[in-house]
Short mmCIF file of C-alpha atoms in Angstrom, two decimals:
data_model
loop_
_atom_site.label_atom_id
_atom_site.label_comp_id
_atom_site.label_asym_id
_atom_site.label_seq_id
_atom_site.Cartn_x
_atom_site.Cartn_y
_atom_site.Cartn_z
CA MET A 1 51.33 12.12 31.58
CA LEU A 2 48.10 14.04 30.88
CA LEU A 3 47.30 11.84 27.85
CA GLU A 4 48.12 8.74 29.88
CA GLY A 5 45.71 9.85 32.58
CA ILE A 6 42.94 10.55 30.08
CA GLU A 7 43.44 7.14 28.48
CA THR A 8 43.18 5.51 31.91
CA LEU A 9 39.99 7.41 32.73
CA LEU A 10 38.41 6.36 29.41
CA VAL A 11 39.22 2.70 30.04
CA LEU A 12 38.02 2.94 33.65
CA ALA A 13 34.71 4.39 32.42
CA GLN A 14 34.25 1.36 30.16
CA GLU A 15 35.38 -1.31 32.62
CA GLY A 16 33.89 0.03 35.87
CA THR A 17 36.59 -1.20 38.27
CA MET A 18 40.27 -0.47 38.86
CA SER A 19 41.21 -4.13 38.46
CA ARG A 20 39.48 -4.60 35.09
CA ALA A 21 40.92 -1.29 33.84
CA GLY A 22 44.37 -2.49 34.90
CA ASN A 23 43.89 -5.73 32.99
CA ARG A 24 42.94 -3.78 29.83
CA LEU A 25 45.97 -1.50 30.18
CA TYR A 26 48.38 -4.25 31.33
CA ILE A 27 49.21 -2.37 34.51
CA SER A 28 48.48 -2.98 38.19
CA GLN A 29 45.37 -1.77 40.01
CA SER A 30 47.54 0.59 42.08
CA ALA A 31 49.03 2.04 38.88
CA VAL A 32 45.50 2.79 37.63
CA SER A 33 44.73 4.54 40.92
CA LYS A 34 47.93 6.60 40.72
CA ARG A 35 47.23 7.69 37.15
CA ILE A 36 43.72 8.84 38.06
CA ALA A 37 45.02 10.65 41.15
CA LYS A 38 47.65 12.41 39.02
CA LEU A 39 45.00 13.44 36.48
CA GLU A 40 42.76 14.77 39.27
CA SER A 41 45.68 16.76 40.66
CA THR A 42 46.56 18.18 37.24
CA LEU A 43 42.98 19.21 36.47
CA GLY A 44 42.08 20.24 40.02
CA LYS A 45 38.88 18.19 39.84
CA LYS A 46 37.52 15.09 41.53
CA LEU A 47 36.89 12.48 38.83
CA ILE A 48 35.87 9.26 40.59
CA SER A 49 34.29 8.04 43.80
CA PRO A 50 33.81 4.49 45.13
CA SER A 51 30.42 2.82 44.65
CA GLY A 52 30.61 -0.61 46.23
CA ARG A 53 32.91 -2.75 44.10
CA LEU A 54 32.54 -0.35 41.18
CA ILE A 55 33.85 3.12 40.48
CA LYS A 56 31.40 5.99 40.01
CA LEU A 57 32.36 8.84 37.69
CA THR A 58 31.74 12.39 38.87
CA PRO A 59 29.94 14.94 36.67
CA ASP A 60 33.34 16.50 35.90
CA ALA A 61 34.65 13.12 34.71
CA LEU A 62 31.59 12.54 32.52
CA ALA A 63 31.95 16.00 30.98
CA LEU A 64 35.66 15.41 30.32
CA ILE A 65 34.95 12.06 28.65
CA GLU A 66 32.18 13.55 26.50
CA ASN A 67 34.37 16.48 25.38
CA VAL A 68 37.75 14.81 25.02
CA GLY A 69 37.01 11.10 24.49
CA PRO A 70 36.18 11.11 20.76
CA SER A 71 39.09 13.39 19.86
CA PHE A 72 41.49 11.35 21.99
CA SER A 73 40.45 8.10 20.31
CA GLU A 74 40.78 9.60 16.86
CA LEU A 75 44.22 11.02 17.72
CA ARG A 76 45.37 7.59 18.87
CA GLY A 77 43.99 6.07 15.68
CA LEU A 78 45.80 8.57 13.48
CA ILE A 79 49.06 7.89 15.29
CA PHE A 80 48.48 4.17 14.90
CA GLU A 81 48.00 4.61 11.15
CA GLN A 82 51.51 6.03 10.87
CA GLN A 83 53.05 2.81 12.15
CA THR A 84 54.26 0.46 9.45
CA ILE A 85 52.84 -3.05 9.73
CA GLU A 86 55.80 -5.34 9.13
CA ASP A 87 56.00 -9.13 8.83
CA HIS A 88 56.65 -9.46 12.58
CA SER A 89 54.21 -6.77 13.76
CA ILE A 90 51.43 -7.99 16.04
CA ILE A 91 48.03 -7.55 14.39
CA LYS A 92 45.29 -7.15 16.99
CA ILE A 93 41.86 -8.56 16.18
CA ASP A 94 38.93 -7.66 18.43
CA CYS A 95 35.82 -9.82 18.00
CA SER A 96 32.41 -10.51 19.38
CA GLU A 97 32.70 -13.63 21.52
CA THR A 98 29.77 -15.25 19.72
CA LEU A 99 31.46 -14.87 16.34
CA VAL A 100 34.68 -16.45 17.57
CA ALA A 101 32.76 -19.32 19.13
CA GLY A 102 30.34 -19.89 16.26
CA TYR A 103 32.30 -19.07 13.12
CA LEU A 104 35.93 -18.02 13.43
CA GLY A 105 37.63 -20.34 15.94
CA LYS A 106 38.80 -22.99 13.46
CA ALA A 107 39.68 -20.40 10.81
CA PHE A 108 42.00 -18.60 13.20
CA GLY A 109 43.45 -21.98 14.17
CA HIS A 110 44.36 -22.65 10.54
CA TYR A 111 45.55 -19.10 9.94
CA ILE A 112 48.01 -19.10 12.85
CA GLN A 113 49.92 -21.91 11.13
CA LYS A 114 51.11 -19.42 8.51
CA ASP A 115 51.15 -16.18 10.53
CA LYS A 116 51.63 -16.41 14.29
CA ASN A 117 51.93 -12.67 14.84
CA PHE A 118 48.36 -11.80 15.77
CA THR A 119 46.29 -11.68 18.93
CA ILE A 120 42.56 -12.02 19.50
CA THR A 121 40.48 -10.28 22.16
CA THR A 122 36.72 -10.43 22.69
CA HIS A 123 34.46 -7.53 23.60
CA HIS A 124 30.97 -6.19 22.97
CA THR A 125 30.48 -4.21 19.77
CA PRO A 126 30.68 -0.66 21.26
CA VAL A 127 34.10 -1.48 22.76
CA ILE A 128 35.28 -3.13 19.53
CA ILE A 129 34.39 0.01 17.56
CA GLU A 130 36.23 2.20 20.05
CA ASN A 131 39.29 -0.06 20.02
CA VAL A 132 39.54 0.04 16.23
CA ARG A 133 38.97 3.80 16.14
CA SER A 134 41.73 4.35 18.69
CA GLY A 135 44.20 1.89 17.16
CA GLN A 136 44.04 -0.52 20.09
CA ALA A 137 42.80 -3.09 17.57
CA THR A 138 43.64 -3.37 13.89
CA ILE A 139 40.53 -5.29 12.84
CA GLY A 140 37.13 -5.64 14.49
CA CYS A 141 34.45 -8.25 13.90
CA CYS A 142 31.15 -7.00 15.32
CA ALA A 143 27.72 -8.48 15.98
CA GLY A 144 24.84 -6.03 16.35
CA TYR A 145 24.14 -2.59 14.97
CA LEU A 146 27.10 -0.24 14.53
CA ALA A 147 26.91 3.19 16.13
CA PRO A 148 26.38 5.98 13.58
CA HIS A 149 29.30 8.23 12.57
CA HIS A 150 31.95 5.77 13.72
CA GLY A 151 34.26 6.91 10.90
CA LEU A 152 35.56 3.43 10.04
CA HIS A 153 35.51 1.35 6.90
CA TYR A 154 33.37 -1.75 7.17
CA GLN A 155 31.92 -4.66 5.26
CA HIS A 156 28.56 -6.20 6.04
CA LEU A 157 28.94 -9.99 6.23
CA LEU A 158 25.49 -11.30 7.11
CA ASP A 159 22.32 -10.74 9.08
CA GLU A 160 22.48 -13.49 11.68
CA ARG A 161 19.22 -15.14 12.67
CA PHE A 162 17.96 -15.86 16.17
CA ARG A 163 16.12 -18.84 17.57
CA ILE A 164 14.30 -19.29 20.87
CA VAL A 165 15.96 -22.02 22.90
CA ALA A 166 13.71 -23.78 25.42
CA ALA A 167 13.91 -26.96 27.46
CA THR A 168 10.32 -27.87 26.58
CA ALA A 169 8.26 -27.71 23.40
CA LEU A 170 6.72 -24.32 22.54
CA GLN A 171 3.54 -23.99 20.50
CA SER A 172 3.53 -20.19 20.55
CA PRO A 173 5.96 -17.37 21.43
CA PRO A 174 6.73 -17.34 25.15
CA GLU A 175 5.51 -14.57 27.40
CA TYR A 176 8.99 -14.06 28.90
CA LEU A 177 12.49 -14.45 27.50
CA LEU A 178 16.07 -14.45 28.70
CA VAL A 179 17.87 -11.89 26.54
CA ASN A 180 21.27 -10.32 26.18
CA ASP A 181 21.94 -6.85 27.64
CA LEU A 182 19.36 -4.54 26.02
CA LYS A 183 21.20 -1.48 27.36
CA ASN A 184 24.03 -2.28 24.97
CA PRO A 185 23.55 0.20 22.07
CA SER A 186 24.09 -2.62 19.57
CA ASN A 187 21.09 -4.49 21.00
CA LEU A 188 18.66 -1.61 21.56
CA TYR A 189 16.60 -2.46 18.46
CA GLN A 190 15.65 -5.82 20.00
CA ALA A 191 13.60 -4.23 22.79
CA ALA A 192 11.06 -2.65 20.42
CA ILE A 193 10.62 -5.86 18.41
CA LEU A 194 10.08 -7.92 21.56
CA GLN A 195 7.60 -5.38 22.91
CA LYS A 196 5.64 -5.45 19.65
CA ALA A 197 5.53 -9.26 19.89
CA GLY A 198 4.18 -9.01 23.44
CA ILE A 199 7.28 -10.55 25.02
CA THR A 200 8.79 -9.29 28.27
CA PRO A 201 12.55 -9.61 28.91
CA LEU A 202 12.79 -11.69 32.09
CA MET A 203 16.56 -11.40 32.70
CA GLU A 204 19.26 -9.54 30.79
CA MET A 205 22.46 -11.55 30.52
CA ASP A 206 25.97 -10.52 29.51
CA SER A 207 26.46 -13.74 27.55
CA TYR A 208 24.30 -15.56 25.02
CA THR A 209 26.05 -18.77 26.08
CA ALA A 210 24.85 -18.29 29.66
CA ALA A 211 21.31 -17.50 28.44
CA ALA A 212 21.25 -20.65 26.32
CA GLN A 213 22.47 -22.86 29.16
CA LEU A 214 19.91 -21.40 31.55
CA ALA A 215 17.19 -22.06 28.98
CA LEU A 216 18.30 -25.67 28.57
CA GLY A 217 18.34 -25.96 32.36
CA GLY A 218 14.67 -25.00 32.47
CA VAL A 219 14.90 -21.46 33.89
CA ALA A 220 13.07 -19.81 30.96
CA PRO A 221 13.25 -19.72 27.15
CA ALA A 222 16.13 -17.64 25.76
CA LEU A 223 16.79 -15.58 22.66
CA VAL A 224 19.95 -17.09 21.14
CA PRO A 225 21.82 -16.35 17.88
CA GLU A 226 22.57 -19.20 15.52
CA SER A 227 26.34 -18.86 16.08
CA ILE A 228 25.91 -19.91 19.72
CA ILE A 229 23.44 -22.66 18.83
CA SER A 230 26.10 -24.02 16.46
CA ALA A 231 28.96 -23.61 18.95
CA LEU A 232 27.06 -25.37 21.74
CA LYS A 233 25.68 -28.00 19.35
CA ILE A 234 22.18 -27.48 20.72
CA ASP A 235 19.78 -30.14 19.44
CA PRO A 236 17.20 -28.70 16.99
CA ILE A 237 14.36 -30.03 19.18
CA TYR A 238 15.21 -27.27 21.67
CA CYS A 239 15.31 -24.51 19.03
CA HIS A 240 12.12 -22.76 17.97
CA HIS A 241 11.22 -20.26 15.26
CA PHE A 242 8.30 -17.83 15.27
CA ASP A 243 7.40 -15.19 12.68
CA PHE A 244 8.50 -12.20 14.78
CA LEU A 245 12.08 -13.55 14.76
CA ASP A 246 12.34 -12.74 11.04
CA GLN A 247 12.66 -9.07 12.09
CA LEU A 248 15.17 -9.83 14.80
CA THR A 249 18.32 -10.58 12.83
CA ARG A 250 21.57 -8.99 13.95
CA PRO A 251 24.04 -7.61 11.41
CA VAL A 252 27.63 -8.84 11.42
CA HIS A 253 30.41 -6.56 10.15
CA VAL A 254 34.17 -6.54 9.85
CA ILE A 255 35.55 -3.04 10.58
CA TYR A 256 38.97 -1.44 10.11
CA ARG A 257 40.78 1.81 9.41
CA ALA A 258 41.18 2.24 5.65
CA LYS A 259 44.93 2.89 5.73
CA ASN A 260 45.60 -0.25 7.77
CA ALA A 261 43.79 -2.38 5.18
CA ALA A 262 46.50 -1.41 2.68
CA SER A 263 48.83 -3.81 4.51
CA PRO A 264 48.88 -7.19 2.71
CA ARG A 265 48.81 -9.02 6.06
CA VAL A 266 45.81 -7.06 7.32
CA LYS A 267 44.05 -7.46 3.98
CA THR A 268 44.60 -11.24 4.10
CA ILE A 269 43.10 -11.54 7.59
CA ILE A 270 40.08 -9.46 6.58
CA GLU A 271 39.58 -11.68 3.53
CA THR A 272 39.90 -14.79 5.72
CA ILE A 273 37.17 -13.51 8.08
CA ILE A 274 34.88 -12.64 5.16
CA GLU A 275 35.39 -15.99 3.43
CA THR A 276 34.95 -17.99 6.65
CA ILE A 277 31.63 -16.40 7.51
CA ALA A 278 30.43 -16.60 3.90
CA ASP A 279 31.22 -20.33 3.90
CA ALA A 280 29.38 -20.81 7.21
CA VAL A 281 26.31 -19.07 5.82
CA ALA A 282 26.42 -21.16 2.65
CA ILE A 283 26.54 -24.39 4.70
CA ALA A 284 23.61 -23.21 6.85
CA ILE A 285 21.53 -22.49 3.75
#
């Protein structure tokens, strides 16, 4: 019960609300609340407090997560490694939404014809890394910089380029841009490059798709990766390149635990992801 409570607290810290944590854990919102209450009772500490629609973590909760979180995730991952991946085992693939939309959708569609026993979820890169480390996902496909010391095996697939999408013609870099969440550790590098180029982030979105659509609607130009430009079939007349964008590529990786990659099924999916993205890059060139 203690480990169950810690797992629930870790997910709640990532998701911010009881309902979203319940969705991640496949339990009800009331079950999430009961698990946290039980953990608070066991530890004799208050761990959460309401903050509008969100949940605020207490200093005791933050200290517990900092001290126990990495070890708990690694323990889960080690346990996961001991499970044999059989022909009927569900292989969990956690991907960046942009990579599914721009590169991998059709490939997974073809792949499921020969192996139906896999599931796909989409998250931001920090969550994908954590899910693979803890065994909640077998394979991760990440866009953006990987956190250091993640302890996983990985392969670098490409450095994806960005374009500025705008509803009107641009003769020079815009003063303001719609960007994706710069607080996301995978995107932090973008802030310094934009500042050096004299560009101010106007709004920080949680979705490159939303940023692109707002740009096309005339709100403001947006920084958009080529995967989303391809997925949305944005006309090249709305896509602009400037020299500073050459520094603003985002790395794409496939990540996994080494022992899991020994499974022929896992190895085949990893190879499919690598080949699909390599083919997409070759076509773009």
